[in-house]
XYZ file of C-alpha atoms in Angstrom:
761
model
C 24.286 39.092 7.685
C 21.859 40.294 10.370
C 23.029 37.540 12.690
C 26.682 38.505 12.312
C 25.849 42.149 12.978
C 23.998 41.208 16.158
C 26.922 39.066 17.322
C 29.322 41.947 16.768
C 27.049 44.396 18.566
C 26.640 41.953 21.487
C 30.419 41.635 21.849
C 30.862 45.414 21.817
C 28.068 45.857 24.368
C 29.599 43.224 26.651
C 32.948 45.027 26.586
C 31.157 48.284 27.379
C 29.289 46.863 30.377
C 32.277 44.903 31.691
C 34.593 47.946 31.610
C 32.121 50.401 33.149
C 33.775 52.824 35.542
C 32.213 54.856 38.313
C 34.218 57.790 36.945
C 32.329 57.633 33.642
C 29.033 59.257 32.685
C 26.991 60.461 34.480
C 29.705 61.142 37.099
C 32.525 62.183 34.716
C 33.268 65.831 34.177
C 32.082 67.109 30.836
C 34.887 67.034 28.260
C 37.080 64.482 30.067
C 38.195 61.372 28.177
C 36.118 58.240 28.917
C 37.692 55.291 30.778
C 35.420 52.751 29.066
C 37.145 50.354 26.604
C 34.301 50.905 24.134
C 34.715 54.675 24.092
C 31.909 57.139 24.459
C 29.438 54.593 23.009
C 30.404 52.145 25.733
C 30.305 54.858 28.365
C 26.740 55.867 27.527
C 25.436 52.315 26.973
C 26.966 50.927 30.186
C 25.545 53.853 32.173
C 22.118 53.442 30.577
C 21.932 49.697 31.206
C 23.879 49.734 34.503
C 23.363 52.487 37.084
C 20.354 53.978 35.314
C 18.579 50.601 34.923
C 19.600 47.317 36.606
C 23.212 47.661 37.706
C 26.545 46.865 36.094
C 26.731 43.071 36.341
C 23.014 42.274 36.014
C 23.151 44.334 32.798
C 25.367 41.619 31.259
C 22.138 39.797 30.352
C 21.528 42.303 27.525
C 24.630 41.485 25.449
C 23.935 37.810 26.159
C 20.373 38.065 24.799
C 21.495 40.013 21.729
C 24.266 37.496 21.102
C 21.790 34.626 21.464
C 19.558 36.089 18.758
C 22.545 36.692 16.526
C 23.604 33.053 16.921
C 20.011 31.910 16.264
C 19.921 33.827 12.984
C 23.335 32.585 11.913
C 22.621 28.923 12.706
C 18.921 29.144 11.781
C 17.868 27.552 15.033
C 14.371 27.598 16.464
C 13.241 31.135 17.319
C 10.902 29.729 19.922
C 13.866 28.422 21.900
C 15.551 31.819 21.621
C 12.429 33.546 22.965
C 12.233 31.200 25.958
C 15.920 31.596 26.832
C 15.694 35.380 26.406
C 12.731 35.656 28.774
C 14.430 33.530 31.418
C 17.686 35.465 31.070
C 15.921 38.825 31.435
C 14.071 37.516 34.499
C 17.410 36.425 35.971
C 18.813 39.923 35.426
C 15.852 41.612 37.088
C 15.991 39.182 40.010
C 19.727 39.806 40.423
C 19.224 43.573 40.386
C 16.508 43.403 43.041
C 18.500 40.947 45.163
C 21.537 43.262 45.152
C 19.247 46.093 46.242
C 17.828 44.024 49.128
C 21.277 42.834 50.254
C 22.670 46.368 49.955
C 19.905 47.711 52.167
C 20.718 45.087 54.797
C 24.491 45.589 54.749
C 24.888 49.257 53.837
C 21.622 50.704 55.039
C 23.105 54.130 55.717
C 25.343 54.272 52.618
C 23.144 53.993 49.537
C 25.895 55.084 47.132
C 27.960 51.992 47.985
C 25.526 49.610 46.265
C 23.415 51.882 44.065
C 25.697 51.446 41.014
C 25.557 47.644 41.340
C 21.780 47.351 41.793
C 20.847 50.152 39.408
C 17.801 52.342 39.542
C 15.442 49.404 39.026
C 17.062 47.244 41.713
C 17.122 50.098 44.237
C 13.475 51.016 43.582
C 12.119 47.421 43.526
C 14.068 46.486 46.698
C 12.784 49.612 48.470
C 9.167 48.841 47.499
C 9.512 45.185 48.512
C 10.978 46.122 51.922
C 8.163 48.612 52.510
C 5.604 45.944 51.593
C 6.986 42.869 53.423
C 9.813 44.131 55.615
C 13.442 43.170 55.318
C 12.851 39.570 56.395
C 9.922 39.218 53.996
C 11.963 40.724 51.174
C 14.817 38.254 51.716
C 12.335 35.374 51.942
C 10.590 36.460 48.735
C 13.878 36.587 46.826
C 14.857 33.129 48.115
C 11.488 31.673 47.085
C 11.827 33.181 43.602
C 15.321 31.727 43.359
C 14.106 28.237 44.341
C 11.212 28.387 41.876
C 13.531 29.435 39.086
C 16.077 26.741 39.938
C 13.364 24.073 40.098
C 11.946 24.971 36.698
C 15.406 25.278 35.189
C 16.546 21.939 36.569
C 13.351 20.257 35.358
C 13.957 21.529 31.851
C 17.625 20.596 32.074
C 16.764 17.092 33.296
C 14.355 16.652 30.400
C 17.065 17.760 27.982
C 19.551 15.343 29.573
C 17.026 12.508 29.303
C 16.346 13.313 25.660
C 20.049 13.525 24.859
C 20.727 10.285 26.728
C 17.964 8.601 24.742
C 19.579 9.753 21.498
C 22.924 8.393 22.637
C 21.294 5.157 23.762
C 19.627 4.702 20.397
C 22.913 5.145 18.601
C 24.474 2.676 21.024
C 21.609 0.311 20.379
C 19.554 0.232 23.556
C 17.321 3.324 23.301
C 16.097 3.354 26.892
C 15.172 -0.304 26.811
C 16.705 -0.889 30.259
C 16.534 1.521 33.216
C 19.648 0.160 34.926
C 22.693 -1.699 33.638
C 22.936 -5.410 34.275
C 24.689 -8.516 33.019
C 21.821 -9.742 30.816
C 21.444 -6.592 28.659
C 25.219 -6.327 28.447
C 25.383 -9.851 27.050
C 22.492 -9.108 24.663
C 24.249 -5.970 23.450
C 27.478 -7.923 22.882
C 25.568 -10.596 20.965
C 23.914 -8.007 18.703
C 27.231 -6.263 18.170
C 28.854 -9.518 17.065
C 25.940 -10.151 14.686
C 26.395 -6.696 13.188
C 30.034 -7.533 12.498
C 28.998 -10.602 10.527
C 26.385 -8.695 8.539
C 27.449 -5.082 7.963
C 24.016 -3.945 6.900
C 22.535 -4.833 10.272
C 22.718 -2.583 13.287
C 21.357 -2.454 16.802
C 17.587 -2.998 17.088
C 14.935 -0.556 18.147
C 11.354 -1.584 18.750
C 8.408 0.700 18.153
C 4.807 0.181 19.238
C 1.483 1.934 18.643
C 1.287 5.528 19.840
C 4.883 5.194 20.951
C 7.495 7.684 19.907
C 11.111 6.856 19.257
C 13.792 9.251 20.246
C 14.939 11.480 17.411
C 17.444 9.876 15.133
C 18.689 12.909 13.286
C 22.101 14.516 13.604
C 23.424 15.106 17.091
C 22.643 18.799 16.770
C 19.158 18.300 15.418
C 16.219 19.004 17.693
C 13.151 16.750 18.003
C 10.337 17.662 15.680
C 7.161 19.170 17.153
C 3.538 18.271 16.862
C 2.108 21.722 16.421
C -1.410 22.533 17.564
C -3.192 25.850 17.207
C -4.265 27.695 20.328
C -7.817 28.940 20.470
C -8.147 32.615 19.908
C -4.762 33.094 18.304
C -5.669 33.432 14.678
C -3.024 34.711 12.355
C -0.124 32.997 14.118
C 1.695 29.991 12.723
C 2.636 26.918 14.748
C 1.475 28.251 18.094
C 2.245 25.287 20.340
C 5.736 24.005 19.747
C 6.150 22.366 23.110
C 5.279 18.753 22.374
C 8.230 16.893 20.966
C 7.854 13.915 18.683
C 10.037 11.727 16.562
C 10.746 12.956 13.017
C 10.712 9.353 11.823
C 7.785 7.883 13.729
C 5.880 10.830 15.197
C 5.280 8.832 18.374
C 6.568 8.550 21.918
C 9.004 5.740 22.461
C 8.798 2.472 24.335
C 10.302 -0.931 23.813
C 9.059 -4.478 23.864
C 11.176 -7.560 23.762
C 9.190 -9.189 21.030
C 12.027 -11.160 19.491
C 11.973 -13.510 22.450
C 8.245 -14.129 22.008
C 8.701 -14.913 18.315
C 11.073 -17.787 19.033
C 8.759 -19.755 21.309
C 7.414 -23.117 20.202
C 3.794 -22.928 19.102
C 3.025 -26.541 19.922
C 4.981 -28.640 22.368
C 3.865 -31.789 20.563
C 4.769 -30.687 17.044
C 7.983 -28.927 18.029
C 7.408 -26.202 15.424
C 9.323 -22.994 16.173
C 8.455 -19.704 14.535
C 11.197 -17.713 12.795
C 12.924 -15.328 15.207
C 13.366 -11.596 14.787
C 17.065 -12.270 14.267
C 16.190 -13.276 10.705
C 15.655 -9.611 9.866
C 18.020 -6.695 9.548
C 18.176 -4.296 12.464
C 17.106 -0.677 11.928
C 20.112 1.550 11.209
C 21.257 3.203 14.427
C 22.391 6.286 12.509
C 19.389 6.635 10.245
C 18.398 10.198 9.614
C 15.328 11.602 8.024
C 12.267 13.697 8.504
C 11.907 17.447 8.486
C 13.629 19.599 11.079
C 11.720 21.970 13.323
C 12.941 25.032 11.473
C 12.021 23.477 8.129
C 8.539 22.791 9.442
C 8.192 26.373 10.644
C 9.505 27.750 7.374
C 7.323 25.535 5.191
C 4.232 26.264 7.286
C 4.747 30.012 6.906
C 5.517 29.643 3.210
C 2.419 27.508 2.711
C 0.174 30.116 4.306
C 1.795 32.927 2.311
C 1.475 30.984 -0.945
C -2.205 30.339 -0.343
C -2.723 33.976 0.586
C -1.101 34.962 -2.718
C -3.870 33.097 -4.542
C -6.551 34.632 -2.362
C -7.055 31.625 -0.093
C -7.046 32.279 3.643
C -5.950 29.252 5.653
C -3.981 28.557 8.800
C -1.605 25.688 9.600
C -3.000 24.126 12.769
C -0.938 20.967 13.087
C 2.133 19.277 11.634
C 2.376 15.481 11.436
C 5.943 14.397 10.643
C 6.451 10.930 9.214
C 9.373 8.878 7.932
C 9.042 9.953 4.290
C 6.484 12.764 4.204
C 5.275 15.495 6.534
C 1.602 16.408 6.619
C 0.513 20.001 7.265
C -3.074 20.355 8.471
C -4.748 23.487 7.123
C -7.854 25.088 8.597
C -9.477 27.118 5.783
C -11.095 30.403 6.670
C -14.904 30.532 6.587
C -16.166 30.644 3.019
C -13.107 29.012 1.446
C -14.019 26.018 -0.718
C -11.961 22.870 -0.356
C -11.935 22.352 -4.117
C -10.144 25.666 -4.520
C -7.247 24.463 -2.366
C -7.111 21.190 -4.306
C -6.791 23.059 -7.579
C -3.647 24.812 -6.311
C -1.633 21.600 -5.817
C 0.834 22.287 -8.637
C 1.249 25.946 -7.668
C 1.963 25.017 -4.051
C 4.480 22.393 -5.138
C 6.272 25.079 -7.137
C 6.220 27.593 -4.286
C 7.445 25.072 -1.713
C 9.982 23.502 -4.082
C 8.485 20.161 -3.034
C 9.750 16.916 -4.537
C 6.263 15.547 -4.168
C 3.099 17.249 -2.896
C -0.353 15.743 -2.404
C -3.488 17.390 -1.051
C -5.984 15.395 1.010
C -9.194 17.383 1.147
C -10.600 17.013 3.673
C -8.812 14.774 6.184
C -11.329 12.098 7.257
C -12.710 12.901 10.687
C -11.164 16.374 10.855
C -12.197 19.853 9.799
C -8.894 20.344 8.016
C -7.180 19.906 4.668
C -3.982 17.859 4.567
C -0.982 18.988 2.532
C 1.554 16.157 2.321
C 5.090 17.149 1.364
C 8.100 14.891 0.859
C 10.827 15.125 3.488
C 14.253 16.301 2.294
C 15.775 13.084 3.652
C 13.398 10.106 3.749
C 13.923 7.680 6.623
C 14.109 3.922 6.221
C 11.296 1.801 7.666
C 12.525 -1.734 8.274
C 10.402 -4.861 8.402
C 11.865 -5.819 11.767
C 10.653 -2.736 13.594
C 7.135 -3.378 12.310
C 6.947 -7.063 13.290
C 8.434 -6.275 16.707
C 5.747 -3.668 17.350
C 2.991 -4.007 19.920
C 0.295 -4.085 17.234
C 1.803 -7.019 15.393
C 2.787 -8.969 18.499
C -0.616 -8.712 20.185
C -2.714 -9.348 17.062
C -4.818 -12.493 17.381
C -5.319 -13.310 13.709
C -2.957 -15.727 11.984
C -3.368 -13.617 8.846
C -2.066 -10.353 10.322
C 0.154 -8.575 7.805
C 2.797 -5.925 8.522
C 2.514 -2.959 6.169
C 4.692 -0.107 7.494
C 4.281 3.325 9.080
C 1.578 5.918 8.533
C 1.934 9.663 7.964
C 2.137 10.122 11.746
C 4.847 7.498 12.080
C 2.524 4.936 13.677
C 2.889 1.230 12.925
C 0.188 -0.064 10.574
C -0.914 -3.687 10.394
C -3.996 -5.286 8.871
C -5.880 -8.558 9.171
C -6.152 -10.230 5.778
C -9.014 -12.315 7.124
C -11.178 -9.226 7.608
C -10.223 -7.466 4.377
C -10.901 -10.297 3.037
C -9.099 -10.008 -0.319
C -6.402 -7.543 -1.343
C -5.683 -5.941 -4.708
C -2.222 -4.400 -5.207
C -1.069 -2.268 -8.145
C 1.941 -0.120 -8.943
C 4.574 0.516 -11.560
C 7.898 -1.271 -11.699
C 10.166 -0.211 -8.841
C 7.391 1.318 -6.746
C 7.579 -1.349 -4.030
C 4.818 -3.738 -5.095
C 6.892 -6.926 -4.989
C 8.406 -5.966 -1.624
C 4.890 -5.524 -0.261
C 3.833 -8.961 -1.535
C 6.883 -10.537 0.109
C 6.139 -8.657 3.342
C 2.597 -10.048 3.343
C 3.845 -13.607 2.873
C 6.569 -13.260 5.500
C 4.185 -11.687 8.024
C 1.962 -14.753 7.839
C 4.928 -17.137 8.005
C 5.948 -15.509 11.297
C 2.577 -16.222 12.929
C 1.148 -19.398 11.401
C 2.279 -23.004 11.167
C 1.847 -25.044 7.965
C -1.189 -26.706 9.557
C -2.803 -23.285 10.043
C -2.088 -21.516 6.740
C -1.301 -22.838 3.259
C -0.349 -20.788 0.207
C -1.240 -21.121 -3.459
C 1.333 -19.055 -5.349
C 1.003 -18.079 -9.005
C 3.996 -16.258 -10.462
C 3.806 -15.842 -14.266
C 7.044 -13.811 -14.214
C 8.863 -16.844 -12.720
C 11.126 -14.679 -10.564
C 9.282 -12.909 -7.775
C 8.061 -15.945 -5.813
C 10.586 -18.543 -6.947
C 12.345 -18.540 -3.551
C 9.232 -19.969 -1.863
C 9.565 -23.230 -3.804
C 11.671 -24.345 -0.835
C 8.508 -24.376 1.293
C 6.831 -27.102 -0.801
C 6.901 -29.512 2.158
C 5.509 -26.949 4.595
C 3.376 -23.996 3.518
C 2.797 -24.612 -0.214
C -0.228 -26.616 -1.251
C -0.307 -28.229 -4.690
C -2.134 -30.378 -7.214
C -0.705 -33.874 -7.682
C -0.822 -33.709 -11.487
C 1.195 -30.475 -11.742
C 4.975 -30.351 -11.780
C 5.275 -26.947 -10.071
C 4.511 -25.812 -6.561
C 4.904 -22.112 -7.424
C 2.829 -21.995 -10.594
C 4.401 -20.153 -13.535
C 2.486 -21.475 -16.587
C -0.837 -19.814 -17.470
C -2.581 -23.114 -18.254
C -1.552 -24.566 -14.901
C -2.644 -21.347 -13.187
C -6.126 -21.857 -14.613
C -6.145 -25.443 -13.335
C -5.077 -24.374 -9.848
C -7.729 -21.657 -9.664
C -10.372 -24.200 -10.671
C -9.080 -26.531 -7.993
C -9.477 -23.716 -5.467
C -13.116 -23.454 -6.531
C -13.577 -27.190 -5.977
C -11.908 -26.879 -2.557
C -14.187 -23.950 -1.721
C -17.296 -25.969 -2.560
C -15.972 -28.951 -0.590
C -15.431 -26.742 2.452
C -18.913 -25.274 2.200
C -20.317 -28.809 2.332
C -18.192 -29.584 5.399
C -19.247 -26.386 7.184
C -22.894 -27.015 6.350
C -22.666 -30.526 7.792
C -21.364 -29.096 11.077
C -23.673 -26.090 11.056
C -20.763 -23.631 11.118
C -20.921 -20.237 9.442
C -17.196 -19.650 9.044
C -13.940 -21.570 9.134
C -12.922 -20.521 12.649
C -16.204 -21.866 14.050
C -15.729 -25.117 12.147
C -12.218 -25.630 13.508
C -13.430 -25.051 17.073
C -16.212 -27.603 16.560
C -13.761 -30.155 15.179
C -11.500 -29.766 18.210
C -14.356 -29.926 20.716
C -16.293 -32.727 18.989
C -13.900 -34.711 16.785
C -15.431 -37.119 14.311
C -13.768 -39.803 12.282
C -11.825 -38.315 9.400
C -12.387 -34.697 10.468
C -9.499 -32.362 11.199
C -9.094 -28.568 11.427
C -8.822 -26.933 8.033
C -6.024 -24.454 7.273
C -6.561 -21.035 5.806
C -5.604 -20.798 2.137
C -3.991 -17.628 0.786
C -4.020 -17.446 -3.016
C -1.291 -15.120 -4.314
C -1.135 -13.941 -7.925
C 1.936 -11.794 -8.418
C 1.185 -10.570 -11.951
C -2.444 -10.606 -12.995
C -1.796 -8.825 -16.299
C 0.092 -11.773 -17.796
C -2.770 -14.133 -17.018
C -5.425 -11.754 -18.324
C -3.597 -11.334 -21.643
C -3.406 -15.067 -22.309
C -6.609 -16.376 -20.729
C -8.848 -13.569 -19.534
C -12.148 -15.434 -19.396
C -10.676 -18.584 -17.846
C -8.898 -16.533 -15.156
C -11.504 -13.869 -14.466
C -14.320 -16.288 -13.661
C -12.609 -18.300 -10.876
C -11.065 -15.151 -9.375
C -14.478 -13.478 -9.229
C -16.144 -16.553 -7.699
C -13.420 -16.980 -5.102
C -13.584 -13.293 -4.188
C -17.363 -13.468 -3.805
C -17.726 -16.701 -1.861
C -14.436 -17.929 -0.411
C -14.140 -15.681 2.642
C -16.354 -17.768 4.907
C -14.381 -20.957 4.222
C -10.988 -19.377 4.891
C -9.740 -18.776 1.338
C -8.308 -15.302 0.790
C -6.721 -13.740 -2.273
C -3.863 -11.293 -2.809
C -3.676 -10.168 -6.434
C -0.928 -7.854 -7.700
C -0.307 -6.204 -11.054
C 1.996 -3.551 -12.445
C -0.536 -2.527 -15.093
C -3.706 -1.252 -13.390
C -5.699 -0.728 -16.587
C -9.376 -1.520 -17.062
C -8.620 -4.550 -19.237
C -6.616 -6.092 -16.369
C -8.552 -4.897 -13.318
C -11.979 -5.481 -14.801
C -15.196 -4.419 -13.176
C -15.961 -7.980 -12.060
C -12.615 -8.305 -10.266
C -12.598 -4.789 -8.866
C -16.072 -5.074 -7.356
C -15.006 -8.020 -5.207
C -11.753 -6.559 -3.861
C -12.751 -3.815 -1.390
C -9.240 -3.632 0.122
C -6.628 -2.150 -2.191
C -3.058 -0.924 -2.094
C -1.856 1.532 -4.718
C 1.801 2.277 -5.212
C 3.059 4.945 -7.583
C 1.332 4.807 -10.970
C 1.979 6.706 -14.172
C -1.331 8.496 -14.700
C -4.406 9.691 -12.862
C -6.591 7.243 -14.772
C -4.551 4.363 -13.330
C -5.044 5.761 -9.834
C -8.788 5.974 -10.388
C -8.811 2.421 -11.728
C -7.272 0.970 -8.592
C -8.591 3.377 -5.916
C -11.564 5.143 -7.551
C -9.790 8.405 -6.732
C -6.713 10.408 -7.685
C -3.544 10.459 -5.614
C -1.461 7.417 -6.522
C 0.175 9.313 -9.375
C 1.627 11.752 -6.786
C 3.335 9.099 -4.665
C 7.115 9.019 -4.333
C 7.834 5.367 -5.081
C 10.089 3.039 -3.078
C 7.340 1.795 -0.792
C 5.186 4.930 -0.651
C 1.616 3.612 -0.880
C -2.052 4.396 -0.401
C -3.914 1.715 1.555
C -7.681 1.582 1.176
C -9.219 -0.361 4.053
C -12.841 -1.446 3.493
C -13.890 0.221 6.751
C -12.173 3.554 6.057
C -13.719 6.349 3.964
C -10.466 7.366 2.262
C -7.103 5.772 1.464
C -4.407 6.025 4.124
C -0.874 6.963 3.144
C 1.739 4.488 4.351
C 5.485 4.003 3.964
C 5.964 0.301 3.349
C 8.452 -1.726 5.357
C 11.624 -2.764 3.556
C 12.177 -6.531 3.344
C 15.287 -7.717 1.513
C 15.933 -10.977 -0.335
C 18.495 -12.049 2.260
C 15.930 -11.667 5.048
C 13.418 -13.771 3.117
C 16.071 -16.425 2.544
C 16.804 -16.613 6.285
C 13.112 -17.103 7.086
C 12.767 -19.837 4.461
C 15.911 -21.585 5.712
C 14.523 -21.588 9.253
C 11.136 -22.991 8.215
C 12.744 -25.764 6.164
C 14.381 -27.024 9.365
C 11.012 -27.371 11.102
C 8.984 -30.598 11.076
C 6.519 -30.795 8.165
C 2.779 -30.805 8.894
C 1.226 -34.095 9.960
C -1.480 -33.757 7.306
C -0.669 -31.722 4.197
C -3.451 -30.079 2.214
C -3.693 -31.286 -1.398
C -5.926 -29.403 -3.805
C -8.645 -31.570 -5.370
C -8.653 -32.265 -9.107
C -11.191 -30.942 -11.576
C -12.845 -34.205 -12.655
C -14.058 -32.908 -16.019
C -10.593 -31.619 -16.821
C -9.082 -34.960 -15.856
C -11.381 -36.858 -18.202
C -10.514 -34.556 -21.100
C -6.786 -34.997 -20.614
C -6.599 -38.665 -19.600
C -4.118 -40.900 -21.412
C -4.247 -44.683 -21.466
C -1.478 -46.766 -23.091
C -0.144 -43.760 -24.922
C -3.424 -43.202 -26.830
C -5.634 -40.154 -26.457
C -8.844 -40.729 -24.564
C -11.618 -38.150 -24.664
C -10.087 -36.433 -27.707
C -11.258 -32.857 -28.196
C -13.694 -32.505 -31.134
C -11.414 -29.797 -32.560
C -8.309 -32.001 -32.328
C -8.045 -32.816 -36.055
C -8.725 -29.232 -37.102
C -6.087 -28.009 -34.647
C -3.584 -30.522 -36.045
C -4.219 -29.282 -39.590
C -3.693 -25.647 -38.528
C -0.424 -26.435 -36.773
C 0.993 -28.563 -39.612
C -0.021 -26.234 -42.446
C 1.101 -23.017 -40.700
C 4.209 -24.544 -39.161
C 3.433 -22.824 -35.834
C 2.783 -24.898 -32.745
C 1.516 -22.297 -30.280
C -1.520 -21.781 -28.104
C -2.152 -18.280 -29.443
C -2.595 -19.376 -33.061
C -5.163 -21.979 -32.017
C -7.005 -19.333 -29.990
C -7.222 -17.042 -33.029
C -8.020 -19.659 -35.677
C -10.430 -21.799 -33.664
C -11.855 -18.916 -31.603
C -11.501 -20.801 -28.321
C -10.263 -19.794 -24.911
C -6.777 -20.204 -23.578
C -7.545 -23.242 -21.440
C -9.012 -25.263 -24.327
C -6.250 -24.200 -26.709
C -3.646 -25.285 -24.152
C -5.324 -28.689 -23.802
C -5.302 -29.072 -27.572
C -1.561 -28.355 -27.634
C -1.026 -30.966 -24.909
C -2.993 -33.523 -26.926
C -1.032 -32.672 -30.070
C 2.206 -33.180 -28.145
C 1.091 -36.611 -26.953
C 0.118 -37.513 -30.508
C 3.563 -36.500 -31.772
C 2.347 -33.545 -33.830
C 4.346 -30.913 -31.925
C 7.429 -31.045 -29.749
C 7.752 -30.302 -26.026
C 7.491 -26.860 -24.434
C 10.614 -24.756 -25.084
C 10.357 -21.587 -23.022
C 9.111 -18.554 -24.936
C 9.645 -20.182 -28.336
C 6.860 -21.816 -30.316
C 6.765 -25.604 -30.199
C 8.501 -27.430 -33.027
C 6.108 -28.996 -35.575
C 7.060 -32.687 -35.983
C 4.219 -33.927 -38.210
C 3.490 -33.625 -41.934
C 0.511 -34.238 -44.233
C 0.972 -37.999 -44.010
C 0.681 -37.782 -40.221
C -2.579 -35.874 -40.610
C -3.978 -38.632 -42.829
C -2.984 -41.226 -40.221
C -4.699 -39.245 -37.477
C -7.909 -38.988 -39.514
C -7.998 -42.782 -39.906
C -7.642 -43.419 -36.142
């Protein structure tokens, strides 16, 4: 309403100034009808602003300024911009009034009345004083210099606006300032990308973001770039003092590009002919993606946050705003004497006052004398896997185990080296983004390492999440010769594989000790520099367990022991673990496992106790889901909030298809067998050799209960899962039970007579 009133008043004032007559007040005879189109109001206002102040036409700046503020209130635009434009407009009016006075003195020196009405009282007085001070030539020169200074500053601001608008248009078109001048090569590349987008509708034109690099804003055409707001010293009590620095609402960083896709397609070894997957395997970031929090929303929320805290008796000032793709962080500087714990206790009240979809308080922000209030953006922005792997951080990383995670609160690309973590524990509820993160970790390594450099051991009890990687059995998947699966899905086979990893770890320690190397990288360098017969560089091994809870339920002791030993000892010999679970309870993430996994990722969990189980602190229960995570790096004092990169099934399929076309490794890693386990399960001529002492008792239990399952043997015989599974295998070979039939119990094929025959053997 106030904005509309100001617009109406501005229009009326403009009519009054434009229709000012020299016959009106103060020259009109008292009682005569006014000639002004706005009546007596217009007559008085035009005289007050015109002849009595700065002249008729310079006075037009006043209705313009009033109209600008009316439009700002109606459209809810930035008030800072309105203040800047108003100041410049008023300065233009004063300069015009003075210039008319100077020109009038030069042209009509003896006839003041001829230009007095146009320059106004201010213009006449300021021109007279300037001429007395510097002379007529000096006055003209001063006005010209002021005009040039004003034009220079105006054109600089206008050029910056044009550049920013051109960058927005370029991003929508797909180039985003990647090329300074047009040429044939970028035109062909644009046409190629456009054709690819026609084949796959979900893909669009690529943008590439690197560390500390800001993209151009990708909001609506009318949206303004979001500010990084810093408090000015000595200006307490004001909110968002410095709104001048513009940053991306999605990334919070200045923008630059790098043609990383070309680097990713280069052959890693001229002899082997192996070619890494190209960036074309991944979907392009949407050119029209919108998200973040607008400048006005930041200003409004910052003011509302301070007022809400003041309502509860907490004095604090917003000193900085960090906009990210999904959340925006407000940095609060508490007044002296305010306890941080008091602000933390107001989290729910602040969420109510701000109408926030999700609000989390980080108190304090590590390395800063501030408290972070993280609020969900009204429109979250998509973070694609492609923009992360094309970033400067990922492209220049030296480690073969570099993983692409996503973007931080500030919009910066975040990557990590799995080799330095050295093991990673991931937890989150269903749909929070856990499986996407696991796939992103695998794909990140596949983009940088050949099969001779990195091998995977994949355990997927759910049988769905990692099934697609079975196609890599000839390249990146290591295996045990006696197992039928390359991606392990059966708990008993998972135990066998983990034991084989322990044997491989011990074998590698012996090899490193023989060479005098302290870690795998040193050993591989020694092998290349001083090759011996039978020696070859050893690949890194990444052990992935997609659902730990299923294994812990069926065989906790058999699984927990090898995981703990690998986590404690395997780093030096190049074996690293990534363990994920959707149930972060203490019976799944036990103290033994947790103590050996310093690096952790927590997605959204149901309760605070789950957050404390995975991170040793609260916060994960306040996450938004869909890739919103807290990443605890071993070298950082507190978890870092990250928006995970989206990686779709179709993108994974394209990477796998590309790798399948590459030549297989010259020497494939095969996990060694557990010799004791082999002796227990050996079969010669169809007869059992090394029969378990509990075999006959197990046969009696199965026949008399009619249930051929591992769980019943565990309960009745009080043995672990691994031994019970071996007993079932022996019973199957002896014809007591039938073959494995999915989730159903095995069919019992024997009777009492069969038991008597077995006892006589």
